[in-house]
């Protein structure tokens, strides 16, 4: 038993966690260990550290937190406990909980006293990187001193420490000092070359950022060009499935002027690995908030695998918070009906966290629910899988059809049926706007739909709006009037108010301002509320050409992508244009907002003539050659 424990401990110390976990697992449940509280805790500390290193953060954290109280007052385990707190600090950092990371690392440093380890200083610098003050700078400098004292000669290791120190300087506004430090790191790696590894990409990316913040724009673009960023044939963001920014204000406390540079990896399955903040324009929690948003992004696996793995390992974006507010979705009337009907059948819904589980986790939950005596129990999980951003159309439709079959067998109400009949899953994969509208009209003609005020109004609104390059139908006004004049709907029914807003726009567009004003007044909405309620204006004109391509970007062969955000005035012009997400960072921000500034949208009727729509977005692609 002791030999196995010693071998496992030796493997853990050497970084061979696979072997260590196997050996510890072989003895942890033995009667001898279970009777020995200290032995059980010692295994918990060492195995828990390995589990965290392997990526099993929660299990590793649970084992360590159970073991620490047993061993914290045992002098022989002082360094084990210090290592355990270090592991907890790493686990917290990986979940972007920097405050918890700092608490754990303070305990590590207190136990080690005047002899901190290199690893402790590195992680202390990372955890305090976005705090106000010199803590991160001092920790990184101490890490460099320890490495020199230990005679570290590996160029990538030493360059990574110099990069860490420079990054700390950069986040305290010391761009010039950071630039000089990163130049040393670049020289240590052998300078600029065309063959790169991930360490080279990281150093050059940081150097480009430091140069930009130090007003060395041309140097910044040169270093960025040597990272490979923006040199791909197609932007990775052309095929992104989920890319969004955190909201401004609220509990996040973000302002529109706040920005961050986030580095992340993309796995073969299209999911983001670890999103790490590199730079934040504001001290405090902003960096973590931005990184958490990037963590939720995803791509289609078949498209992301076209990007070389070395570039996918260290992608970087510039990101700001969004000022947009999600509009009420007409389709939500059917979603709400389904949820209410399932609840009435005793089906437990998935909570918000369960809906975002990985595909394997959802499949496991589905297997569990399939054993339930209630035949409808699997439906929420099947629909979560059907809507999962990492699944392509064909497998998604399989899950959708299974859910539909279970629901239809239980004879659902009309609105629940329409949840399935109007879903994109029920259409062919690449359906046109005209074809979708034709399918909706067929549903509207059904006598049962006509007999239901909510169902018919929702379908009429869905038919009346523009779709995917298909303009509004010729009978748009007639459709909207049917909703407005339906005596079965309350005057303040959201469906009727939505129809009035769209009707006012259509009447104003046809030059009938008196009728538009009358329709608008019936909504009872302020201009800001109306901008939220209305169907967003559609793009009428956008001009761009070779002169919009930044000269420096052409010189270095950059391609890029920018998601812009802006308001649309009532006369269809854009205002308050800003870059929301940019790849590569900073290169195309001004060019993209310049293009959006010249875009023209359909006009919206507003009595005050001001805001037509707030927080709209448009992506701008830059392809060189």
Coordinates of C-alpha atoms in Angstrom, one line a residue:
X1 CA 0.0 0.0 0.0
X2 CA 2.8 2.4 1.0
X3 CA 4.7 1.7 -2.1
X4 CA 1.7 2.5 -4.3
X5 CA 1.1 5.7 -2.4
X6 CA 4.8 6.7 -2.8
X7 CA 4.8 5.9 -6.5
X8 CA 1.6 7.9 -7.0
X9 CA 3.1 10.8 -5.1
X10 CA 6.3 10.7 -7.2
X11 CA 4.3 10.6 -10.4
X12 CA 2.2 13.6 -9.3
X13 CA 5.3 15.6 -8.4
X14 CA 6.8 14.8 -11.8
X15 CA 3.7 15.9 -13.6
X16 CA 2.6 12.4 -14.7
X17 CA -1.0 12.9 -13.6
X18 CA -2.5 10.1 -15.6
X19 CA -0.3 7.6 -13.7
X20 CA -0.8 9.3 -10.4
X21 CA -4.6 9.4 -10.6
X22 CA -4.7 5.7 -11.6
X23 CA -2.4 4.7 -8.7
X24 CA -4.2 6.9 -6.1
X25 CA -7.6 5.6 -7.3
X26 CA -6.4 2.0 -6.8
X27 CA -5.9 2.5 -3.1
X28 CA -8.2 5.3 -2.0
X29 CA -11.2 3.1 -1.3
X30 CA -9.3 0.4 0.5
X31 CA -10.3 -0.2 4.1
X32 CA -6.8 0.7 5.3
X33 CA -7.1 4.2 3.7
X34 CA -10.7 4.7 4.7
X35 CA -9.8 4.1 8.4
X36 CA -6.8 6.5 8.2
X37 CA -8.1 10.1 8.1
X38 CA -4.7 11.6 7.3
X39 CA -3.9 9.1 4.6
X40 CA -7.3 9.7 3.0
X41 CA -6.7 13.5 3.1
X42 CA -3.2 13.2 1.7
X43 CA -4.5 11.3 -1.3
X44 CA -7.2 14.0 -1.7
X45 CA -4.7 16.8 -1.8
X46 CA -2.4 15.1 -4.3
X47 CA -5.0 13.5 -6.5
X48 CA -7.1 16.6 -6.4
X49 CA -4.2 18.7 -7.7
X50 CA -3.8 16.3 -10.6
X51 CA -7.5 16.3 -11.4
X52 CA -7.4 20.1 -11.7
X53 CA -4.3 19.9 -13.9
X54 CA -6.1 17.4 -16.1
X55 CA -9.1 19.8 -16.4
X56 CA -11.5 18.1 -13.9
X57 CA -11.8 21.3 -11.9
X58 CA -14.9 20.6 -9.8
X59 CA -13.9 17.1 -8.7
X60 CA -10.4 18.2 -7.9
X61 CA -11.6 21.2 -6.0
X62 CA -14.0 19.1 -3.9
X63 CA -11.2 16.7 -3.0
X64 CA -8.8 19.4 -2.0
X65 CA -11.4 21.4 0.0
X66 CA -12.3 18.3 2.0
X67 CA -8.6 17.4 2.7
X68 CA -7.2 20.8 3.7
X69 CA -9.0 21.1 7.1
X70 CA -7.5 17.7 8.1
X71 CA -3.9 18.6 7.2
X72 CA -3.6 22.3 7.6
X73 CA -2.2 22.1 11.1
X74 CA 0.2 19.2 10.3
X75 CA 3.7 20.6 9.8
X76 CA 4.7 17.6 7.7
X77 CA 2.1 18.6 5.2
X78 CA 2.8 22.3 5.0
X79 CA 4.1 22.2 1.4
X80 CA 1.4 19.8 0.3
X81 CA -1.2 22.3 1.6
X82 CA 0.6 25.2 -0.1
X83 CA 0.5 23.2 -3.4
X84 CA -3.2 22.5 -2.8
X85 CA -4.0 26.2 -2.4
X86 CA -2.0 26.8 -5.6
X87 CA -4.1 24.3 -7.4
X88 CA -7.3 25.9 -6.1
X89 CA -6.0 29.2 -7.4
X90 CA -5.5 27.8 -10.8
X91 CA -8.9 26.2 -10.8
X92 CA -10.5 29.5 -9.9
X93 CA -8.5 31.3 -12.6
X94 CA -9.6 28.9 -15.2
X95 CA -13.2 29.6 -14.3
X96 CA -12.4 33.4 -14.5
X97 CA -13.1 33.8 -10.8
X98 CA -10.1 36.0 -10.1
X99 CA -11.1 37.0 -6.6
X100 CA -11.2 33.4 -5.5
X101 CA -7.9 32.8 -7.2
X102 CA -6.3 35.6 -5.3
X103 CA -7.6 34.3 -2.0
X104 CA -6.2 30.9 -2.6
X105 CA -2.8 32.2 -3.8
X106 CA -2.5 34.5 -0.8
X107 CA -2.7 31.4 1.4
X108 CA 0.0 29.7 -0.8
X109 CA 2.4 32.6 -0.4
X110 CA 1.7 32.8 3.4
X111 CA 2.7 29.1 3.8
X112 CA 5.8 29.4 1.6
X113 CA 7.0 32.7 3.3
X114 CA 10.3 33.9 1.9
X115 CA 10.8 31.0 -0.5
X116 CA 7.9 31.2 -3.0
X117 CA 8.0 29.0 -6.0
X118 CA 8.2 30.1 -9.6
X119 CA 4.7 28.7 -10.3
X120 CA 3.2 30.6 -7.3
X121 CA 4.6 33.9 -8.6
X122 CA 3.4 33.2 -12.2
X123 CA -0.2 32.5 -11.1
X124 CA -0.2 35.4 -8.6
X125 CA 0.7 37.7 -11.4
X126 CA -2.1 36.3 -13.6
X127 CA -4.7 36.6 -10.9
X128 CA -3.9 40.2 -10.1
X129 CA -3.3 41.3 -13.7
X130 CA -6.4 43.5 -13.9
X131 CA -6.2 45.0 -10.4
X132 CA -5.2 48.6 -9.9
X133 CA -1.7 48.9 -8.5
X134 CA 1.7 47.2 -9.0
X135 CA 1.0 43.7 -7.5
X136 CA 1.0 41.9 -10.9
X137 CA 4.1 43.8 -12.0
X138 CA 6.0 42.8 -8.8
X139 CA 4.9 39.2 -8.9
X140 CA 6.0 38.9 -12.6
X141 CA 9.3 40.5 -11.8
X142 CA 9.8 38.1 -8.9
X143 CA 9.0 35.2 -11.3
X144 CA 11.7 36.4 -13.6
X145 CA 14.2 36.7 -10.8
X146 CA 13.5 33.2 -9.6
X147 CA 13.9 31.8 -13.1
X148 CA 17.2 33.5 -13.5
X149 CA 18.3 32.2 -10.1
X150 CA 17.3 28.7 -11.1
X151 CA 19.2 29.0 -14.3
X152 CA 16.2 28.5 -16.6
X153 CA 17.6 28.4 -20.2
X154 CA 14.5 27.3 -22.3
X155 CA 13.9 30.3 -24.5
X156 CA 10.2 29.9 -24.7
X157 CA 9.8 29.6 -21.0
X158 CA 11.9 32.7 -20.3
X159 CA 10.1 34.6 -23.1
X160 CA 6.8 33.6 -21.6
X161 CA 7.9 35.1 -18.3
X162 CA 9.0 38.3 -20.0
X163 CA 5.7 38.4 -21.8
X164 CA 3.8 38.0 -18.5
X165 CA 5.8 40.9 -17.0
X166 CA 5.1 43.1 -20.0
X167 CA 1.4 42.3 -19.9
X168 CA 1.3 43.4 -16.3
X169 CA 3.0 46.7 -17.3
X170 CA 0.6 47.1 -20.2
X171 CA -2.5 46.8 -18.0
X172 CA -1.1 49.5 -15.7
X173 CA -0.7 52.0 -18.6
X174 CA 3.1 51.5 -19.0
X175 CA 3.0 50.7 -22.7
X176 CA 6.6 51.9 -23.5
X177 CA 8.1 49.7 -20.8
X178 CA 6.0 46.8 -21.9
X179 CA 7.1 47.3 -25.5
X180 CA 10.8 47.2 -24.5
X181 CA 10.3 44.1 -22.4
X182 CA 8.5 42.3 -25.2
X183 CA 11.2 43.2 -27.7
X184 CA 13.6 41.3 -25.4
X185 CA 11.2 38.3 -25.3
X186 CA 11.0 38.4 -29.2
X187 CA 14.8 38.4 -29.4
X188 CA 15.0 35.5 -26.9
X189 CA 12.8 33.5 -29.3
X190 CA 15.0 34.2 -32.3
X191 CA 13.3 37.3 -33.7
X192 CA 10.7 37.4 -36.4
X193 CA 10.5 34.3 -38.6
X194 CA 7.9 32.7 -40.8
X195 CA 7.8 29.4 -38.8
X196 CA 6.0 29.9 -35.6
X197 CA 4.7 28.0 -32.6
X198 CA 2.0 29.1 -30.1
X199 CA 4.6 30.8 -27.8
X200 CA 5.8 32.9 -30.8
X201 CA 2.3 33.9 -31.7
X202 CA 1.5 35.0 -28.1
X203 CA 4.7 37.1 -27.8
X204 CA 4.2 38.8 -31.2
X205 CA 0.5 39.4 -30.4
X206 CA 1.4 41.1 -27.1
X207 CA 4.1 43.1 -28.9
X208 CA 1.6 44.3 -31.5
X209 CA -0.8 45.4 -28.7
X210 CA 2.0 47.2 -26.8
X211 CA 3.1 49.0 -30.0
X212 CA -0.4 50.1 -30.7
X213 CA -1.0 51.5 -27.2
X214 CA 2.5 53.2 -27.4
X215 CA 1.5 55.0 -30.6
X216 CA 3.6 52.8 -32.8
X217 CA 0.8 51.8 -35.2
X218 CA 3.0 50.7 -38.1
X219 CA 5.1 48.4 -35.8
X220 CA 1.9 47.1 -34.4
X221 CA 0.6 46.0 -37.8
X222 CA 4.0 44.4 -38.7
X223 CA 4.1 42.3 -35.5
X224 CA 0.5 41.3 -35.9
X225 CA 1.2 40.2 -39.5
X226 CA 3.9 37.9 -38.2
X227 CA 1.3 36.1 -35.9
X228 CA -0.7 34.9 -38.9
X229 CA -3.8 36.7 -37.7
X230 CA -5.9 38.0 -40.5
X231 CA -3.9 36.0 -43.1
X232 CA -6.5 33.2 -43.5
X233 CA -8.4 32.8 -46.8
X234 CA -11.7 33.1 -44.9
X235 CA -12.4 34.8 -41.6
X236 CA -13.2 32.3 -38.8
X237 CA -16.1 34.6 -38.0
X238 CA -17.8 34.0 -41.3
X239 CA -19.0 30.6 -40.0
X240 CA -19.4 31.4 -36.3
X241 CA -22.6 30.0 -34.8
X242 CA -22.7 32.0 -31.6
X243 CA -20.7 35.2 -31.2
X244 CA -22.1 37.8 -28.7
X245 CA -20.9 40.5 -26.3
X246 CA -21.9 41.1 -22.7
X247 CA -24.5 43.8 -22.1
X248 CA -23.5 47.3 -21.0
X249 CA -24.7 48.5 -17.6
X250 CA -26.6 46.2 -15.3
X251 CA -24.7 44.1 -12.8
X252 CA -21.7 43.9 -15.1
X253 CA -21.2 47.7 -14.7
X254 CA -19.7 47.9 -18.2
X255 CA -19.7 51.2 -20.1
X256 CA -19.7 51.5 -23.9
X257 CA -16.2 52.8 -23.8
X258 CA -14.8 49.8 -22.0
X259 CA -12.8 47.3 -24.2
X260 CA -10.7 44.2 -23.8
X261 CA -8.5 41.9 -25.8
X262 CA -9.3 38.3 -25.2
X263 CA -7.3 35.3 -26.3
X264 CA -9.0 32.0 -26.8
X265 CA -8.6 28.6 -28.4
X266 CA -11.2 26.7 -30.6
X267 CA -11.4 23.0 -30.3
X268 CA -12.1 20.5 -33.0
X269 CA -15.8 20.4 -31.9
X270 CA -16.1 24.1 -32.5
X271 CA -16.3 25.1 -28.8
X272 CA -14.1 27.6 -27.1
X273 CA -11.4 26.1 -24.8
X274 CA -10.2 28.7 -22.4
X275 CA -10.9 32.4 -23.0
X276 CA -8.1 34.4 -21.3
X277 CA -8.2 38.2 -21.0
X278 CA -5.0 39.8 -22.2
X279 CA -5.7 43.5 -21.8
X280 CA -8.5 45.5 -20.4
X281 CA -9.1 49.3 -20.7
X282 CA -10.5 49.3 -17.2
X283 CA -9.3 47.8 -13.9
X284 CA -11.5 45.3 -12.0
X285 CA -13.9 42.7 -13.1
X286 CA -14.4 43.9 -16.7
X287 CA -11.8 41.6 -18.1
X288 CA -13.4 38.5 -16.6
X289 CA -16.9 39.6 -17.9
X290 CA -15.6 40.0 -21.4
X291 CA -13.8 36.6 -21.3
X292 CA -16.9 34.8 -20.0
X293 CA -18.8 36.1 -23.0
X294 CA -16.2 34.8 -25.4
X295 CA -16.3 31.4 -23.6
X296 CA -19.8 30.9 -24.9
X297 CA -18.9 31.4 -28.5
X298 CA -19.1 28.4 -30.9
X299 CA -18.4 27.4 -34.5
X300 CA -19.5 24.6 -36.8
X301 CA -16.9 21.8 -36.5
X302 CA -16.7 21.1 -40.3
X303 CA -15.8 24.8 -41.0
X304 CA -13.5 25.5 -38.1
X305 CA -11.2 22.6 -38.8
X306 CA -10.1 24.3 -42.0
X307 CA -8.1 26.7 -39.8
X308 CA -4.6 25.5 -38.9
X309 CA -4.5 24.2 -35.2
X310 CA -1.6 26.5 -34.3
X311 CA -3.7 29.6 -35.2
X312 CA -6.8 28.2 -33.5
X313 CA -4.8 27.7 -30.3
X314 CA -4.3 31.5 -29.8
X315 CA -7.1 33.5 -31.5
X316 CA -7.5 37.1 -30.3
X317 CA -10.4 39.6 -30.6
X318 CA -11.1 43.1 -29.4
X319 CA -14.5 43.3 -27.7
X320 CA -16.8 45.9 -26.3
X321 CA -20.2 45.6 -24.5
X322 CA -23.4 45.7 -26.4
X323 CA -26.1 48.4 -25.9
X324 CA -28.8 46.4 -27.8
X325 CA -31.8 45.0 -26.0
X326 CA -33.4 41.8 -27.4
X327 CA -36.7 42.5 -29.0
X328 CA -39.8 40.5 -28.1
X329 CA -39.9 37.5 -30.4
X330 CA -43.3 36.8 -32.0
X331 CA -42.3 33.1 -32.1
X332 CA -42.1 33.2 -28.2
X333 CA -45.9 33.0 -28.0
X334 CA -45.6 29.4 -29.3
X335 CA -42.6 28.7 -27.1
X336 CA -44.4 29.9 -24.0
X337 CA -47.5 27.8 -24.9
X338 CA -45.3 24.7 -25.2
X339 CA -43.7 25.3 -21.8
X340 CA -47.1 25.9 -20.2
X341 CA -48.5 22.7 -21.8
X342 CA -45.6 20.6 -20.7
X343 CA -45.8 21.9 -17.1
X344 CA -49.4 21.0 -17.1
X345 CA -48.4 17.4 -18.0
X346 CA -46.0 17.3 -15.1
X347 CA -42.8 17.7 -17.1
X348 CA -39.9 19.4 -15.3
X349 CA -38.3 22.1 -17.5
X350 CA -34.5 22.5 -17.9
X351 CA -33.1 25.5 -16.1
X352 CA -30.9 28.0 -17.8
X353 CA -27.7 26.2 -16.9
X354 CA -28.9 22.8 -18.1
X355 CA -29.9 24.3 -21.5
X356 CA -26.2 25.2 -22.1
X357 CA -24.7 21.8 -21.2
X358 CA -22.4 20.1 -23.6
X359 CA -23.8 17.6 -26.1
X360 CA -22.5 14.5 -24.1
X361 CA -24.0 15.9 -20.9
X362 CA -27.4 16.5 -22.5
X363 CA -27.3 13.0 -24.0
X364 CA -26.7 11.6 -20.5
X365 CA -29.6 13.7 -19.2
X366 CA -31.7 12.4 -22.1
X367 CA -30.9 8.8 -21.2
X368 CA -32.0 9.5 -17.6
X369 CA -35.3 11.1 -18.6
X370 CA -36.1 8.3 -21.1
X371 CA -36.4 6.0 -18.0
X372 CA -39.0 8.3 -16.5
X373 CA -42.6 6.9 -16.4
X374 CA -43.8 10.2 -18.0
X375 CA -43.4 9.7 -21.8
X376 CA -43.1 13.5 -22.2
X377 CA -40.2 13.8 -19.8
X378 CA -37.5 13.7 -22.5
X379 CA -39.0 16.5 -24.6
X380 CA -37.2 19.5 -23.0
X381 CA -33.8 17.7 -23.4
X382 CA -34.6 16.7 -27.0
X383 CA -35.4 20.3 -27.9
X384 CA -32.3 21.5 -26.1
X385 CA -30.3 19.1 -28.3
X386 CA -32.2 20.2 -31.4
X387 CA -31.3 23.9 -30.7
X388 CA -27.7 23.2 -29.6
X389 CA -25.3 25.5 -31.4
X390 CA -22.7 22.8 -32.0
X391 CA -25.0 20.5 -33.9
X392 CA -25.6 20.7 -37.7
X393 CA -29.0 20.7 -39.2
X394 CA -29.4 17.0 -39.9
X395 CA -28.7 15.7 -36.3
X396 CA -30.7 18.6 -34.9
X397 CA -33.7 17.7 -36.9
X398 CA -33.6 14.1 -35.6
X399 CA -33.9 15.3 -32.0
X400 CA -36.6 17.9 -33.0
X401 CA -38.7 15.2 -34.8
X402 CA -38.5 12.9 -31.8
X403 CA -39.7 15.6 -29.5
X404 CA -42.5 16.4 -31.9
X405 CA -43.7 12.8 -32.1
X406 CA -43.9 12.5 -28.3
X407 CA -45.9 15.8 -28.1
X408 CA -48.3 15.0 -30.9
X409 CA -49.0 11.6 -29.4
X410 CA -50.3 13.4 -26.3
X411 CA -52.7 15.6 -28.3
X412 CA -51.4 19.1 -27.7
X413 CA -53.3 22.4 -27.9
X414 CA -53.1 24.5 -31.1
X415 CA -50.4 27.0 -30.0
X416 CA -48.2 24.1 -28.9
X417 CA -48.6 22.5 -32.3
X418 CA -47.6 25.7 -34.0
X419 CA -44.4 25.8 -32.0
X420 CA -43.3 22.8 -34.1
X421 CA -45.1 23.8 -37.4
X422 CA -43.4 27.2 -37.5
X423 CA -40.0 26.2 -36.3
X424 CA -37.0 26.4 -38.7
X425 CA -36.4 22.7 -37.9
X426 CA -39.7 21.9 -39.7
X427 CA -38.5 23.5 -42.9
X428 CA -35.8 22.5 -45.3
X429 CA -32.2 23.4 -44.3
X430 CA -31.7 26.4 -46.6
X431 CA -35.2 27.8 -47.0
X432 CA -35.7 31.1 -48.7
X433 CA -37.7 34.0 -47.1
X434 CA -40.4 33.6 -49.8
X435 CA -40.7 29.8 -49.2
X436 CA -40.9 30.3 -45.4
X437 CA -43.7 32.9 -45.9
X438 CA -45.6 30.5 -48.2
X439 CA -45.4 27.8 -45.5
X440 CA -46.8 30.2 -42.9
X441 CA -49.7 31.2 -45.2
X442 CA -50.6 27.5 -45.5
X443 CA -50.8 27.3 -41.7
X444 CA -52.8 30.5 -41.5
X445 CA -55.5 29.2 -43.8
X446 CA -56.3 26.3 -41.5
X447 CA -59.8 26.8 -39.9
X448 CA -58.5 26.0 -36.4
X449 CA -55.9 28.7 -36.7
X450 CA -58.4 31.2 -37.9
X451 CA -60.6 30.4 -34.9
X452 CA -57.8 31.3 -32.5
X453 CA -57.0 35.0 -32.2
X454 CA -53.5 34.6 -30.8
X455 CA -52.5 32.0 -33.4
X456 CA -53.8 33.9 -36.4
X457 CA -52.4 37.2 -35.2
X458 CA -48.9 35.8 -34.6
X459 CA -48.8 34.1 -38.0
X460 CA -50.1 37.3 -39.8
X461 CA -47.3 39.3 -38.1
X462 CA -44.7 36.7 -39.1
X463 CA -45.9 36.8 -42.7
X464 CA -46.0 40.6 -42.9
X465 CA -42.4 41.3 -42.0
X466 CA -39.4 41.1 -44.4
X467 CA -37.4 37.9 -44.4
X468 CA -33.8 37.1 -45.5
X469 CA -33.6 39.3 -48.6
X470 CA -37.3 39.0 -49.2
X471 CA -39.1 42.3 -49.0
X472 CA -42.4 42.7 -47.2
X473 CA -45.3 41.1 -49.1
X474 CA -47.7 43.1 -51.2
X475 CA -50.5 42.5 -48.7
X476 CA -48.5 43.7 -45.7
X477 CA -50.9 46.5 -44.8
X478 CA -53.9 44.2 -45.1
X479 CA -52.3 41.6 -42.9
X480 CA -51.4 44.1 -40.3
X481 CA -54.9 45.6 -40.3
X482 CA -56.4 42.2 -39.7
X483 CA -54.4 42.0 -36.5
X484 CA -55.2 45.6 -35.5
X485 CA -58.9 45.2 -36.1
X486 CA -59.3 41.8 -34.6
X487 CA -62.0 42.4 -31.8
X488 CA -60.8 39.3 -30.0
X489 CA -57.5 41.0 -29.1
X490 CA -57.2 43.5 -26.2
X491 CA -56.1 47.0 -27.1
X492 CA -52.8 46.6 -25.3
X493 CA -52.1 43.1 -26.5
X494 CA -48.4 43.0 -27.5
X495 CA -49.4 41.4 -30.9
X496 CA -51.8 44.2 -31.7
X497 CA -49.2 46.9 -30.6
X498 CA -46.5 45.3 -32.7
X499 CA -48.9 45.3 -35.7
X500 CA -49.7 49.1 -35.1
X501 CA -45.9 49.9 -35.1
X502 CA -45.3 48.1 -38.3
X503 CA -48.5 49.6 -39.8
X504 CA -47.3 53.1 -38.9
X505 CA -44.0 52.5 -40.7
X506 CA -45.7 51.1 -43.8
X507 CA -48.1 54.0 -44.0
X508 CA -45.4 56.6 -43.6
X509 CA -43.3 54.8 -46.2
X510 CA -46.3 55.2 -48.6
X511 CA -46.5 58.9 -47.8
X512 CA -49.6 58.7 -45.7
X513 CA -48.3 60.5 -42.6
X514 CA -51.7 61.3 -41.2
X515 CA -52.6 57.6 -41.1
X516 CA -49.2 56.8 -39.7
X517 CA -49.6 59.3 -36.8
X518 CA -53.1 57.8 -36.0
X519 CA -51.7 54.2 -35.9
X520 CA -48.7 55.3 -33.8
X521 CA -50.9 57.1 -31.3
X522 CA -52.9 53.9 -30.8
X523 CA -49.8 52.1 -29.6
X524 CA -49.5 54.1 -26.4
X525 CA -45.7 53.7 -26.6
X526 CA -42.9 56.2 -26.2
X527 CA -40.4 56.5 -29.2
X528 CA -37.8 54.5 -27.3
X529 CA -40.4 51.7 -26.5
X530 CA -41.5 51.8 -30.1
X531 CA -38.0 51.3 -31.3
X532 CA -37.8 48.2 -29.1
X533 CA -41.2 46.8 -30.2
X534 CA -40.9 47.4 -33.9
X535 CA -39.5 45.0 -36.5
X536 CA -36.0 46.4 -37.2
X537 CA -35.5 48.5 -40.4
X538 CA -34.0 46.7 -43.4
X539 CA -30.8 47.7 -45.2
X540 CA -31.5 49.7 -48.4
X541 CA -28.0 50.8 -49.4
X542 CA -24.4 50.3 -48.3
X543 CA -21.5 51.6 -50.3
X544 CA -17.9 50.4 -50.0
X545 CA -14.9 50.0 -52.2
X546 CA -11.2 49.7 -52.4
X547 CA -10.7 53.1 -50.7
X548 CA -12.3 51.7 -47.6
X549 CA -9.6 49.1 -47.2
X550 CA -6.9 50.5 -44.8
X551 CA -3.6 51.0 -46.7
X552 CA -1.5 49.5 -44.0
X553 CA -3.7 46.4 -43.9
X554 CA -3.3 46.0 -47.6
X555 CA 0.4 46.4 -47.2
X556 CA 0.7 43.6 -44.7
X557 CA -1.9 41.4 -46.4
X558 CA -4.5 41.5 -43.6
X559 CA -8.1 40.2 -44.0
X560 CA -10.5 40.9 -41.2
X561 CA -14.0 41.0 -39.7
X562 CA -15.8 43.5 -37.5
X563 CA -19.2 43.3 -35.9
X564 CA -20.5 46.9 -35.7
X565 CA -23.3 48.3 -33.5
X566 CA -25.2 51.5 -34.2
X567 CA -28.5 53.2 -33.9
X568 CA -30.8 54.0 -36.8
X569 CA -32.6 57.3 -37.0
X570 CA -36.2 57.6 -38.2
X571 CA -35.0 58.7 -41.6
X572 CA -32.9 55.5 -42.1
X573 CA -29.4 56.9 -41.4
X574 CA -27.0 55.4 -38.9
X575 CA -25.7 57.1 -35.7
X576 CA -23.5 56.3 -32.8
X577 CA -21.5 53.7 -34.8
X578 CA -19.0 51.6 -32.9
X579 CA -16.9 48.5 -33.3
X580 CA -18.3 45.8 -31.1
X581 CA -16.1 42.8 -31.9
X582 CA -13.0 42.9 -34.1
X583 CA -10.7 40.3 -35.6
X584 CA -7.8 40.9 -35.7
X585 CA -7.9 43.5 -32.9
X586 CA -7.9 47.2 -33.9
X587 CA -6.9 46.8 -37.6
X588 CA -10.3 47.5 -39.2
X589 CA -12.3 49.3 -36.5
X590 CA -12.3 52.8 -38.2
X591 CA -12.8 51.4 -41.7
X592 CA -15.8 49.3 -40.6
X593 CA -17.6 52.1 -38.7
X594 CA -16.9 54.4 -41.7
X595 CA -18.8 51.9 -44.0
X596 CA -21.7 51.6 -41.6
X597 CA -21.8 55.4 -41.4
X598 CA -22.7 55.5 -45.1
X599 CA -25.4 52.7 -44.8
X600 CA -29.0 53.6 -45.4
X601 CA -32.0 51.7 -43.9
X602 CA -35.7 51.9 -44.5
X603 CA -37.4 54.8 -42.8
X604 CA -39.4 54.4 -39.6
X605 CA -42.3 56.6 -38.6
X606 CA -41.7 58.4 -35.3
X607 CA -43.6 61.5 -34.3
X608 CA -40.5 63.1 -32.9
X609 CA -38.4 62.2 -35.9
X610 CA -35.6 60.8 -33.8
X611 CA -34.7 57.2 -33.0
X612 CA -36.0 54.6 -35.4
X613 CA -34.2 51.7 -33.9
X614 CA -31.4 51.2 -31.3
X615 CA -28.6 48.8 -30.9
X616 CA -28.6 47.3 -34.4
X617 CA -25.7 45.3 -35.7
X618 CA -24.0 44.7 -39.1
X619 CA -20.9 42.6 -39.7
X620 CA -18.3 44.0 -42.2
X621 CA -15.9 41.7 -43.9
X622 CA -12.5 42.7 -45.3
X623 CA -10.9 40.3 -47.9
X624 CA -7.6 41.2 -49.4
X625 CA -7.0 40.2 -53.0

